[in-house]
Amino acid sequence: MTAATATPPAQASQANIRKAVTAATVGTVIEWYDYALYGAASGVIINKLFFPNLAPNAGVLAAFATFAVGYFARPVGGIVISHIGDRFGRKPALILTIALMGLATVLMGLLPTYETIGIMAPILLVLMRLIQGFGAGAELAGAIVLVAEYAPPEKRAFYTGLPNAATLVGIMLATLSFLTISYLPEQVLLGWAWRVPFLISGVLFFVALYIRRHLDETPEYVEAMARAEERRHEQSVPLGQLFRESPKEVLFGFLSVTAHNANAYILSAFSLSYMINTVGMSRTDGLVAVTIGSLFGIVGVGFMGVLADRIGAAAVYILGAVVIGVMAFPLFWLFDTGSLLWSTVGIALGYGLGFGATSGAQGAFLANLFPTRYRFSGLAMSRELNGVLVAGPTPFIAQALVGAAGGRPGYVSLYILGCCVLSIAAILIVRHRSVHI
């Protein structure tokens, strides 16, 4: 097995670590603000604005289908941008990701709706989702790589967990923005107010761009490229090296994030639609439950990251997948009460324990699978290929399963359990093959 356990160079000072963490987390906040914004809007607003002629369930399915479309562009973006990151530096790659995501999200907020331009409205929406997905294809992978290459080995899990914690900050900001406008009359909401959260992304984009332009290249990457100059065979395309030298690591990395992605997208995208459209909760209560619940995930990621540094990333990763599996049925029992309190408890448990553990351990686990020279490509491929097959389609699959079961969530719970089994098996195999992970 190829592994990367080299100690970051001495010049990776605390100041440099803080700068890297800031650059990584701010960009990740924007990525997940953009994605959670669209996920939240899909089941509540997008169906009415861009698919008004469809039946309610079909409209929600169509909206979630456009949500999934972005994930088909992510692996392509991951290939292109991670190549830039491995060959030309982490910094230019991370600037490109943030520029594409920010542009696409702002343009979404300026799109005319179906009522104005007919079928061209959903076509342009899909185009913006593709651009957004292309840029996001290497964002979190790049953020984790950046932090991993600055962090001391004994704190790698904690530091690489911070970008994953930042995903919840983005989700929370997106949900809060929709919660704010949800108090407006529906005519105003569907008229112009829905655009405001998308346009706010432009402000966040300029902040992140400024921070990343002043970022230094990671010392570990600079040293690896200096060594590669002396070894001509390492001048080949990083993606080619990845699949020649570490194909099993890509497969195990891919499978390991399955439970995490299923859980994350049930909580961040599908749960709101389920609570509002299936259970019958008010839009405001659903948004409040997701917002409060996500706060527990931010704390959980930090705690589980510290635990992963003490007992091993694989052990905590498995713990997270087990918790997600155990919660697969109770999560929906709590939603089905229609109670704001119990729905919030369900979201909080899913984020604080399940998401907290998988996010706290994931960065270190994946970073340790691949050497520096193609680490960016390895993380991007592991995460984004899974994004195409699991993360992006999960809200669509969940909605279809609920429809097939006559409004009952049992099939969705079984889907989550299946994802957990795949992740646990992959992590156990990696742990057996390499004691340092």
Tab-separated table of C-alpha atoms in Angstrom:
chain	number	residue	atom	x	y	z
A	1	MET	CA	0.000	0.000	0.000
A	2	THR	CA	1.195	3.497	-0.810
A	3	ALA	CA	1.079	5.741	2.219
A	4	ALA	CA	2.159	9.226	3.089
A	5	THR	CA	3.441	9.722	6.565
A	6	ALA	CA	6.247	12.175	5.989
A	7	THR	CA	6.630	14.853	8.625
A	8	PRO	CA	5.901	18.347	7.352
A	9	PRO	CA	9.026	20.481	7.105
A	10	ALA	CA	10.075	22.560	10.074
A	11	GLN	CA	9.111	25.827	8.386
A	12	ALA	CA	5.422	24.871	8.709
A	13	SER	CA	5.043	27.186	11.696
A	14	GLN	CA	1.903	27.806	13.714
A	15	ALA	CA	1.379	31.035	11.756
A	16	ASN	CA	1.527	29.135	8.463
A	17	ILE	CA	-0.801	26.468	9.798
A	18	ARG	CA	-3.335	29.126	10.846
A	19	LYS	CA	-3.094	30.782	7.436
A	20	ALA	CA	-3.606	27.463	5.653
A	21	VAL	CA	-6.556	26.510	7.868
A	22	THR	CA	-8.176	29.924	7.280
A	23	ALA	CA	-7.729	29.723	3.503
A	24	ALA	CA	-9.051	26.174	3.429
A	25	THR	CA	-12.049	26.682	5.694
A	26	VAL	CA	-13.269	29.937	4.132
A	27	GLY	CA	-13.334	28.343	0.684
A	28	THR	CA	-15.070	25.259	2.025
A	29	VAL	CA	-17.698	27.433	3.727
A	30	ILE	CA	-18.476	28.970	0.333
A	31	GLU	CA	-18.599	25.594	-1.428
A	32	TRP	CA	-21.097	24.233	1.056
A	33	TYR	CA	-23.026	27.464	1.332
A	34	ASP	CA	-23.526	27.230	-2.431
A	35	TYR	CA	-24.421	23.548	-2.418
A	36	ALA	CA	-26.602	23.614	0.702
A	37	LEU	CA	-28.326	26.701	-0.630
A	38	TYR	CA	-29.358	24.854	-3.752
A	39	GLY	CA	-30.157	21.690	-1.780
A	40	ALA	CA	-32.455	23.590	0.569
A	41	ALA	CA	-34.050	25.473	-2.318
A	42	SER	CA	-34.586	22.318	-4.394
A	43	GLY	CA	-37.421	20.855	-2.384
A	44	VAL	CA	-38.986	24.175	-1.388
A	45	ILE	CA	-38.532	26.810	-4.137
A	46	ILE	CA	-36.720	25.513	-7.244
A	47	ASN	CA	-39.552	23.106	-8.085
A	48	LYS	CA	-42.070	25.970	-8.120
A	49	LEU	CA	-39.900	28.443	-10.056
A	50	PHE	CA	-38.382	26.180	-12.697
A	51	PHE	CA	-40.785	23.194	-12.896
A	52	PRO	CA	-44.220	24.732	-12.207
A	53	ASN	CA	-46.104	22.490	-14.657
A	54	LEU	CA	-45.179	19.247	-12.895
A	55	ALA	CA	-47.130	17.530	-10.113
A	56	PRO	CA	-45.764	18.308	-6.618
A	57	ASN	CA	-43.806	15.060	-6.148
A	58	ALA	CA	-42.544	15.147	-9.756
A	59	GLY	CA	-41.487	18.777	-9.332
A	60	VAL	CA	-39.452	17.938	-6.241
A	61	LEU	CA	-37.892	14.983	-8.071
A	62	ALA	CA	-36.986	17.254	-10.999
A	63	ALA	CA	-35.442	19.799	-8.636
A	64	PHE	CA	-33.393	17.113	-6.894
A	65	ALA	CA	-32.351	15.791	-10.313
A	66	THR	CA	-30.833	19.192	-11.125
A	67	PHE	CA	-29.131	19.035	-7.718
A	68	ALA	CA	-27.586	15.694	-8.724
A	69	VAL	CA	-26.483	17.050	-12.123
A	70	GLY	CA	-23.782	19.142	-10.466
A	71	TYR	CA	-22.203	15.968	-9.154
A	72	PHE	CA	-21.693	14.566	-12.636
A	73	ALA	CA	-19.420	17.532	-13.368
A	74	ARG	CA	-17.488	17.185	-10.123
A	75	PRO	CA	-15.221	14.281	-11.160
A	76	VAL	CA	-14.325	16.132	-14.381
A	77	GLY	CA	-13.502	19.224	-12.360
A	78	GLY	CA	-11.660	17.025	-9.882
A	79	ILE	CA	-9.499	15.550	-12.651
A	80	VAL	CA	-8.649	18.898	-14.240
A	81	ILE	CA	-8.170	20.964	-11.086
A	82	SER	CA	-6.364	18.277	-9.072
A	83	HIS	CA	-3.951	17.912	-12.019
A	84	ILE	CA	-3.259	21.636	-11.692
A	85	GLY	CA	-2.853	21.214	-7.936
A	86	ASP	CA	-0.387	18.325	-8.228
A	87	ARG	CA	1.631	19.739	-11.136
A	88	PHE	CA	1.550	23.504	-10.625
A	89	GLY	CA	0.718	23.989	-6.953
A	90	ARG	CA	-2.099	23.852	-4.416
A	91	LYS	CA	-2.590	27.635	-4.494
A	92	PRO	CA	-3.605	28.144	-8.190
A	93	ALA	CA	-5.911	25.146	-7.995
A	94	LEU	CA	-7.706	26.476	-4.922
A	95	ILE	CA	-8.084	29.932	-6.468
A	96	LEU	CA	-9.672	28.379	-9.578
A	97	THR	CA	-12.163	26.316	-7.558
A	98	ILE	CA	-13.412	29.308	-5.607
A	99	ALA	CA	-13.720	31.486	-8.724
A	100	LEU	CA	-15.864	28.958	-10.597
A	101	MET	CA	-18.159	28.234	-7.665
A	102	GLY	CA	-18.690	31.887	-6.790
A	103	LEU	CA	-19.459	32.870	-10.381
A	104	ALA	CA	-21.953	30.043	-10.936
A	105	THR	CA	-23.870	30.674	-7.718
A	106	VAL	CA	-24.195	34.413	-8.321
A	107	LEU	CA	-25.441	33.747	-11.862
A	108	MET	CA	-28.058	31.353	-10.442
A	109	GLY	CA	-29.422	34.256	-8.449
A	110	LEU	CA	-29.787	36.251	-11.666
A	111	LEU	CA	-31.520	33.563	-13.742
A	112	PRO	CA	-34.972	34.257	-15.224
A	113	THR	CA	-37.565	31.683	-14.189
A	114	TYR	CA	-39.790	29.365	-16.231
A	115	GLU	CA	-42.568	31.958	-16.194
A	116	THR	CA	-40.255	34.410	-18.009
A	117	ILE	CA	-38.361	32.330	-20.599
A	118	GLY	CA	-39.985	28.911	-20.484
A	119	ILE	CA	-37.881	25.789	-21.029
A	120	MET	CA	-34.660	27.822	-21.279
A	121	ALA	CA	-34.895	28.534	-17.543
A	122	PRO	CA	-34.244	24.949	-16.353
A	123	ILE	CA	-31.652	24.511	-19.138
A	124	LEU	CA	-29.676	27.517	-17.885
A	125	LEU	CA	-30.128	26.277	-14.328
A	126	VAL	CA	-28.557	22.951	-15.246
A	127	LEU	CA	-25.681	24.767	-16.987
A	128	MET	CA	-24.977	26.782	-13.827
A	129	ARG	CA	-25.096	23.584	-11.774
A	130	LEU	CA	-22.522	22.013	-14.110
A	131	ILE	CA	-20.153	24.980	-13.735
A	132	GLN	CA	-20.671	24.978	-9.984
A	133	GLY	CA	-20.017	21.245	-9.829
A	134	PHE	CA	-16.883	21.522	-11.973
A	135	GLY	CA	-15.403	24.080	-9.581
A	136	ALA	CA	-16.484	22.207	-6.460
A	137	GLY	CA	-14.937	18.987	-7.771
A	138	ALA	CA	-11.599	19.709	-6.127
A	139	GLU	CA	-12.479	22.252	-3.439
A	140	LEU	CA	-12.785	20.148	-0.290
A	141	ALA	CA	-10.126	17.682	-1.449
A	142	GLY	CA	-7.762	20.592	-2.045
A	143	ALA	CA	-8.599	22.159	1.307
A	144	ILE	CA	-7.870	18.896	3.134
A	145	VAL	CA	-4.598	18.407	1.228
A	146	LEU	CA	-3.507	21.967	1.979
A	147	VAL	CA	-4.110	21.582	5.712
A	148	ALA	CA	-2.682	18.034	5.855
A	149	GLU	CA	0.604	19.214	4.348
A	150	TYR	CA	0.993	21.948	6.945
A	151	ALA	CA	-0.295	20.095	10.019
A	152	PRO	CA	2.036	18.167	12.355
A	153	PRO	CA	1.407	14.389	12.042
A	154	GLU	CA	0.226	14.052	15.651
A	155	LYS	CA	-2.566	16.597	14.989
A	156	ARG	CA	-3.364	15.794	11.371
A	157	ALA	CA	-6.855	14.443	12.068
A	158	PHE	CA	-7.854	17.489	14.103
A	159	TYR	CA	-6.612	20.018	11.564
A	160	THR	CA	-7.936	18.181	8.494
A	161	GLY	CA	-11.268	17.856	10.268
A	162	LEU	CA	-11.643	21.637	10.337
A	163	PRO	CA	-12.448	21.993	6.611
A	164	ASN	CA	-15.103	19.309	7.091
A	165	ALA	CA	-16.472	21.252	10.054
A	166	ALA	CA	-16.550	24.296	7.783
A	167	THR	CA	-19.010	22.449	5.544
A	168	LEU	CA	-21.538	22.719	8.366
A	169	VAL	CA	-20.876	26.433	8.727
A	170	GLY	CA	-21.742	26.771	5.039
A	171	ILE	CA	-24.866	24.644	5.486
A	172	MET	CA	-25.893	26.674	8.520
A	173	LEU	CA	-25.398	30.002	6.728
A	174	ALA	CA	-27.372	28.756	3.733
A	175	THR	CA	-30.204	27.495	5.919
A	176	LEU	CA	-30.234	30.717	7.935
A	177	SER	CA	-30.446	32.782	4.767
A	178	PHE	CA	-33.471	30.785	3.632
A	179	LEU	CA	-34.956	30.882	7.113
A	180	THR	CA	-34.755	34.671	7.040
A	181	ILE	CA	-36.580	35.025	3.735
A	182	SER	CA	-39.079	32.261	4.600
A	183	TYR	CA	-40.972	34.718	6.815
A	184	LEU	CA	-41.867	36.768	3.737
A	185	PRO	CA	-45.180	36.234	1.937
A	186	GLU	CA	-44.905	33.476	-0.689
A	187	GLN	CA	-45.571	35.937	-3.520
A	188	VAL	CA	-42.557	38.011	-2.445
A	189	LEU	CA	-40.449	34.907	-1.789
A	190	LEU	CA	-41.068	33.501	-5.258
A	191	GLY	CA	-40.876	36.940	-6.840
A	192	TRP	CA	-37.459	38.315	-5.912
A	193	ALA	CA	-36.480	37.344	-2.356
A	194	TRP	CA	-35.285	33.835	-3.321
A	195	ARG	CA	-32.458	35.460	-5.309
A	196	VAL	CA	-30.880	37.233	-2.325
A	197	PRO	CA	-29.162	34.203	-0.702
A	198	PHE	CA	-27.570	33.289	-4.050
A	199	LEU	CA	-26.277	36.826	-4.615
A	200	ILE	CA	-24.780	36.954	-1.105
A	201	SER	CA	-22.350	34.275	-2.273
A	202	GLY	CA	-20.588	36.983	-4.301
A	203	VAL	CA	-19.501	38.762	-1.120
A	204	LEU	CA	-18.165	35.547	0.396
A	205	PHE	CA	-16.348	34.801	-2.859
A	206	PHE	CA	-14.304	38.016	-2.805
A	207	VAL	CA	-13.305	37.435	0.823
A	208	ALA	CA	-12.081	33.904	0.061
A	209	LEU	CA	-10.307	35.005	-3.116
A	210	TYR	CA	-8.384	37.682	-1.217
A	211	ILE	CA	-7.274	35.197	1.444
A	212	ARG	CA	-6.173	32.537	-1.039
A	213	ARG	CA	-4.216	34.974	-3.209
A	214	HIS	CA	-2.006	35.686	-0.180
A	215	LEU	CA	-1.441	32.004	0.576
A	216	ASP	CA	2.018	30.370	0.423
A	217	GLU	CA	2.599	27.021	-1.268
A	218	THR	CA	2.881	24.109	1.173
A	219	PRO	CA	6.492	23.249	2.141
A	220	GLU	CA	5.758	19.527	1.751
A	221	TYR	CA	4.600	20.068	-1.830
A	222	VAL	CA	7.624	22.239	-2.680
A	223	GLU	CA	9.984	19.543	-1.375
A	224	ALA	CA	8.155	16.787	-3.234
A	225	MET	CA	8.383	18.703	-6.507
A	226	ALA	CA	12.085	19.355	-5.928
A	227	ARG	CA	12.641	15.618	-5.502
A	228	ALA	CA	10.544	14.932	-8.611
A	229	GLU	CA	12.892	17.135	-10.654
A	230	GLU	CA	15.609	14.625	-9.867
A	231	ARG	CA	13.440	11.642	-10.823
A	232	ARG	CA	12.087	12.029	-14.321
A	233	HIS	CA	9.466	9.284	-14.010
A	234	GLU	CA	7.628	11.414	-11.457
A	235	GLN	CA	7.110	14.094	-14.103
A	236	SER	CA	4.229	12.096	-15.614
A	237	VAL	CA	0.567	13.035	-15.284
A	238	PRO	CA	-0.367	12.724	-11.575
A	239	LEU	CA	-3.682	11.051	-12.391
A	240	GLY	CA	-1.878	8.389	-14.422
A	241	GLN	CA	0.521	7.764	-11.544
A	242	LEU	CA	-2.395	7.536	-9.151
A	243	PHE	CA	-4.164	4.748	-11.034
A	244	ARG	CA	-0.930	2.902	-11.840
A	245	GLU	CA	0.467	2.935	-8.328
A	246	SER	CA	-2.541	3.246	-5.999
A	247	PRO	CA	-5.700	1.852	-7.663
A	248	LYS	CA	-6.738	-0.056	-4.529
A	249	GLU	CA	-6.313	3.049	-2.401
A	250	VAL	CA	-8.660	4.947	-4.740
A	251	LEU	CA	-11.239	2.154	-4.434
A	252	PHE	CA	-10.998	1.990	-0.646
A	253	GLY	CA	-11.057	5.778	-0.374
A	254	PHE	CA	-14.141	5.842	-2.604
A	255	LEU	CA	-15.981	3.252	-0.515
A	256	SER	CA	-14.920	4.770	2.802
A	257	VAL	CA	-16.822	8.027	2.212
A	258	THR	CA	-20.091	6.303	1.208
A	259	ALA	CA	-21.729	6.359	4.650
A	260	HIS	CA	-20.526	9.910	5.259
A	261	ASN	CA	-22.001	11.185	1.993
A	262	ALA	CA	-25.314	9.382	2.387
A	263	ASN	CA	-25.719	10.786	5.897
A	264	ALA	CA	-24.563	14.297	4.970
A	265	TYR	CA	-26.959	14.658	2.041
A	266	ILE	CA	-29.906	13.149	3.863
A	267	LEU	CA	-29.369	15.733	6.603
A	268	SER	CA	-28.443	18.765	4.491
A	269	ALA	CA	-30.719	18.349	1.448
A	270	PHE	CA	-33.387	15.662	1.822
A	271	SER	CA	-34.411	16.116	5.455
A	272	LEU	CA	-35.859	19.580	4.839
A	273	SER	CA	-37.963	18.373	1.915
A	274	TYR	CA	-39.105	15.321	3.901
A	275	MET	CA	-40.113	17.316	6.971
A	276	ILE	CA	-42.014	19.916	4.929
A	277	ASN	CA	-43.473	17.962	2.001
A	278	THR	CA	-44.030	14.520	3.554
A	279	VAL	CA	-44.489	15.057	7.300
A	280	GLY	CA	-46.238	18.424	6.902
A	281	MET	CA	-44.066	20.590	9.139
A	282	SER	CA	-43.969	24.288	8.398
A	283	ARG	CA	-41.121	25.604	6.258
A	284	THR	CA	-39.877	27.716	9.165
A	285	ASP	CA	-39.790	24.803	11.639
A	286	GLY	CA	-37.913	22.630	9.151
A	287	LEU	CA	-35.294	25.320	8.576
A	288	VAL	CA	-34.906	25.923	12.316
A	289	ALA	CA	-34.387	22.191	12.968
A	290	VAL	CA	-31.637	21.952	10.318
A	291	THR	CA	-29.951	25.160	11.486
A	292	ILE	CA	-29.817	24.243	15.182
A	293	GLY	CA	-28.914	20.624	14.469
A	294	SER	CA	-25.951	21.582	12.307
A	295	LEU	CA	-24.372	23.460	15.231
A	296	PHE	CA	-23.818	20.148	16.992
A	297	GLY	CA	-21.874	18.866	13.999
A	298	ILE	CA	-19.368	21.726	14.190
A	299	VAL	CA	-18.554	20.791	17.799
A	300	GLY	CA	-18.623	17.081	17.014
A	301	VAL	CA	-16.048	17.310	14.222
A	302	GLY	CA	-13.509	19.026	16.483
A	303	PHE	CA	-14.002	16.547	19.306
A	304	MET	CA	-13.824	13.516	17.010
A	305	GLY	CA	-10.749	14.922	15.260
A	306	VAL	CA	-8.910	15.048	18.594
A	307	LEU	CA	-10.092	11.503	19.341
A	308	ALA	CA	-8.866	10.314	15.917
A	309	ASP	CA	-5.389	11.693	16.648
A	310	ARG	CA	-5.338	9.651	19.861
A	311	ILE	CA	-6.802	6.296	18.826
A	312	GLY	CA	-6.436	6.373	15.039
A	313	ALA	CA	-8.430	7.828	12.171
A	314	ALA	CA	-9.721	4.433	11.016
A	315	ALA	CA	-11.215	3.607	14.427
A	316	VAL	CA	-13.131	6.888	14.619
A	317	TYR	CA	-14.158	6.609	10.956
A	318	ILE	CA	-15.690	3.197	11.672
A	319	LEU	CA	-17.394	4.563	14.782
A	320	GLY	CA	-19.051	7.253	12.668
A	321	ALA	CA	-20.332	4.762	10.107
A	322	VAL	CA	-21.714	2.543	12.888
A	323	VAL	CA	-23.544	5.487	14.469
A	324	ILE	CA	-25.039	6.491	11.110
A	325	GLY	CA	-26.263	2.928	10.601
A	326	VAL	CA	-27.757	2.719	14.089
A	327	MET	CA	-29.547	6.052	13.510
A	328	ALA	CA	-30.924	5.074	10.081
A	329	PHE	CA	-34.415	4.204	11.349
A	330	PRO	CA	-34.666	6.359	14.528
A	331	LEU	CA	-33.792	9.481	12.500
A	332	PHE	CA	-37.016	9.225	10.528
A	333	TRP	CA	-39.038	8.169	13.558
A	334	LEU	CA	-38.047	11.497	15.086
A	335	PHE	CA	-38.952	13.392	11.893
A	336	ASP	CA	-42.313	11.628	11.696
A	337	THR	CA	-43.391	13.060	15.043
A	338	GLY	CA	-43.783	16.405	13.286
A	339	SER	CA	-42.298	17.994	16.381
A	340	LEU	CA	-39.755	20.790	16.030
A	341	LEU	CA	-38.010	19.556	19.193
A	342	TRP	CA	-37.658	15.906	18.177
A	343	SER	CA	-36.779	16.730	14.588
A	344	THR	CA	-34.012	18.987	15.860
A	345	VAL	CA	-32.796	16.185	18.130
A	346	GLY	CA	-32.632	13.866	15.112
A	347	ILE	CA	-30.637	16.356	13.044
A	348	ALA	CA	-28.348	17.087	16.025
A	349	LEU	CA	-27.590	13.387	16.578
A	350	GLY	CA	-26.973	12.799	12.893
A	351	TYR	CA	-24.592	15.736	12.664
A	352	GLY	CA	-22.999	15.670	16.107
A	353	LEU	CA	-22.212	11.938	16.282
A	354	GLY	CA	-22.367	10.436	12.784
A	355	PHE	CA	-21.150	13.368	10.720
A	356	GLY	CA	-18.815	14.495	13.506
A	357	ALA	CA	-16.965	11.179	13.585
A	358	THR	CA	-16.726	10.609	9.832
A	359	SER	CA	-15.679	14.212	9.201
A	360	GLY	CA	-13.209	14.304	12.083
A	361	ALA	CA	-11.415	11.206	10.798
A	362	GLN	CA	-11.896	11.415	7.039
A	363	GLY	CA	-9.243	14.010	6.208
A	364	ALA	CA	-6.401	12.207	7.956
A	365	PHE	CA	-7.574	8.806	6.700
A	366	LEU	CA	-7.644	9.881	3.042
A	367	ALA	CA	-4.508	12.044	3.213
A	368	ASN	CA	-2.544	9.103	4.613
A	369	LEU	CA	-3.599	6.890	1.710
A	370	PHE	CA	-1.636	8.858	-0.908
A	371	PRO	CA	1.882	10.343	-1.264
A	372	THR	CA	2.382	14.071	-1.770
A	373	ARG	CA	3.073	13.958	-5.511
A	374	TYR	CA	-0.474	12.845	-6.351
A	375	ARG	CA	-2.300	13.316	-3.046
A	376	PHE	CA	-4.579	16.039	-4.475
A	377	SER	CA	-5.637	13.742	-7.338
A	378	GLY	CA	-6.121	10.807	-4.954
A	379	LEU	CA	-8.418	12.686	-2.601
A	380	ALA	CA	-10.334	14.322	-5.436
A	381	MET	CA	-10.971	11.020	-7.228
A	382	SER	CA	-11.934	9.151	-4.049
A	383	ARG	CA	-14.386	11.831	-2.988
A	384	GLU	CA	-15.812	12.983	-6.311
A	385	LEU	CA	-16.393	9.592	-7.912
A	386	ASN	CA	-18.385	8.774	-4.797
A	387	GLY	CA	-20.105	12.123	-5.202
A	388	VAL	CA	-21.427	11.061	-8.618
A	389	LEU	CA	-22.744	7.709	-7.438
A	390	VAL	CA	-23.768	8.448	-3.841
A	391	ALA	CA	-23.696	12.070	-2.634
A	392	GLY	CA	-25.421	13.838	-5.514
A	393	PRO	CA	-28.103	11.211	-6.208
A	394	THR	CA	-28.922	10.595	-2.524
A	395	PRO	CA	-31.705	13.236	-2.196
A	396	PHE	CA	-33.214	12.058	-5.501
A	397	ILE	CA	-32.958	8.386	-4.471
A	398	ALA	CA	-34.437	9.139	-1.057
A	399	GLN	CA	-37.361	11.064	-2.553
A	400	ALA	CA	-38.030	8.251	-5.041
A	401	LEU	CA	-37.874	5.616	-2.284
A	402	VAL	CA	-40.313	7.553	-0.114
A	403	GLY	CA	-42.659	7.868	-3.095
A	404	ALA	CA	-42.368	4.137	-3.839
A	405	ALA	CA	-43.188	3.320	-0.209
A	406	GLY	CA	-46.280	5.522	-0.144
A	407	GLY	CA	-44.688	8.221	1.967
A	408	ARG	CA	-42.927	5.888	4.404
A	409	PRO	CA	-39.146	6.202	4.954
A	410	GLY	CA	-38.219	2.548	5.544
A	411	TYR	CA	-36.513	2.070	2.179
A	412	VAL	CA	-34.414	5.199	2.762
A	413	SER	CA	-33.221	3.788	6.085
A	414	LEU	CA	-32.205	0.554	4.368
A	415	TYR	CA	-30.330	2.577	1.744
A	416	ILE	CA	-28.391	4.349	4.510
A	417	LEU	CA	-27.598	1.014	6.177
A	418	GLY	CA	-26.232	-0.383	2.921
A	419	CYS	CA	-23.942	2.620	2.532
A	420	CYS	CA	-22.659	2.117	6.074
A	421	VAL	CA	-21.818	-1.542	5.445
A	422	LEU	CA	-19.731	-0.595	2.388
A	423	SER	CA	-17.809	2.059	4.322
A	424	ILE	CA	-17.093	-0.125	7.341
A	425	ALA	CA	-15.826	-2.967	5.129
A	426	ALA	CA	-13.485	-0.646	3.195
A	427	ILE	CA	-12.063	1.012	6.320
A	428	LEU	CA	-11.474	-2.347	8.006
A	429	ILE	CA	-9.552	-3.594	4.964
A	430	VAL	CA	-7.372	-0.474	4.915
A	431	ARG	CA	-6.763	-0.741	8.649
A	432	HIS	CA	-5.729	-4.377	8.266
A	433	ARG	CA	-3.307	-3.480	5.473
A	434	SER	CA	-1.711	-0.511	7.225
A	435	VAL	CA	-1.383	-0.154	10.995
A	436	HIS	CA	-0.503	3.568	10.837
A	437	ILE	CA	-3.931	4.681	9.588
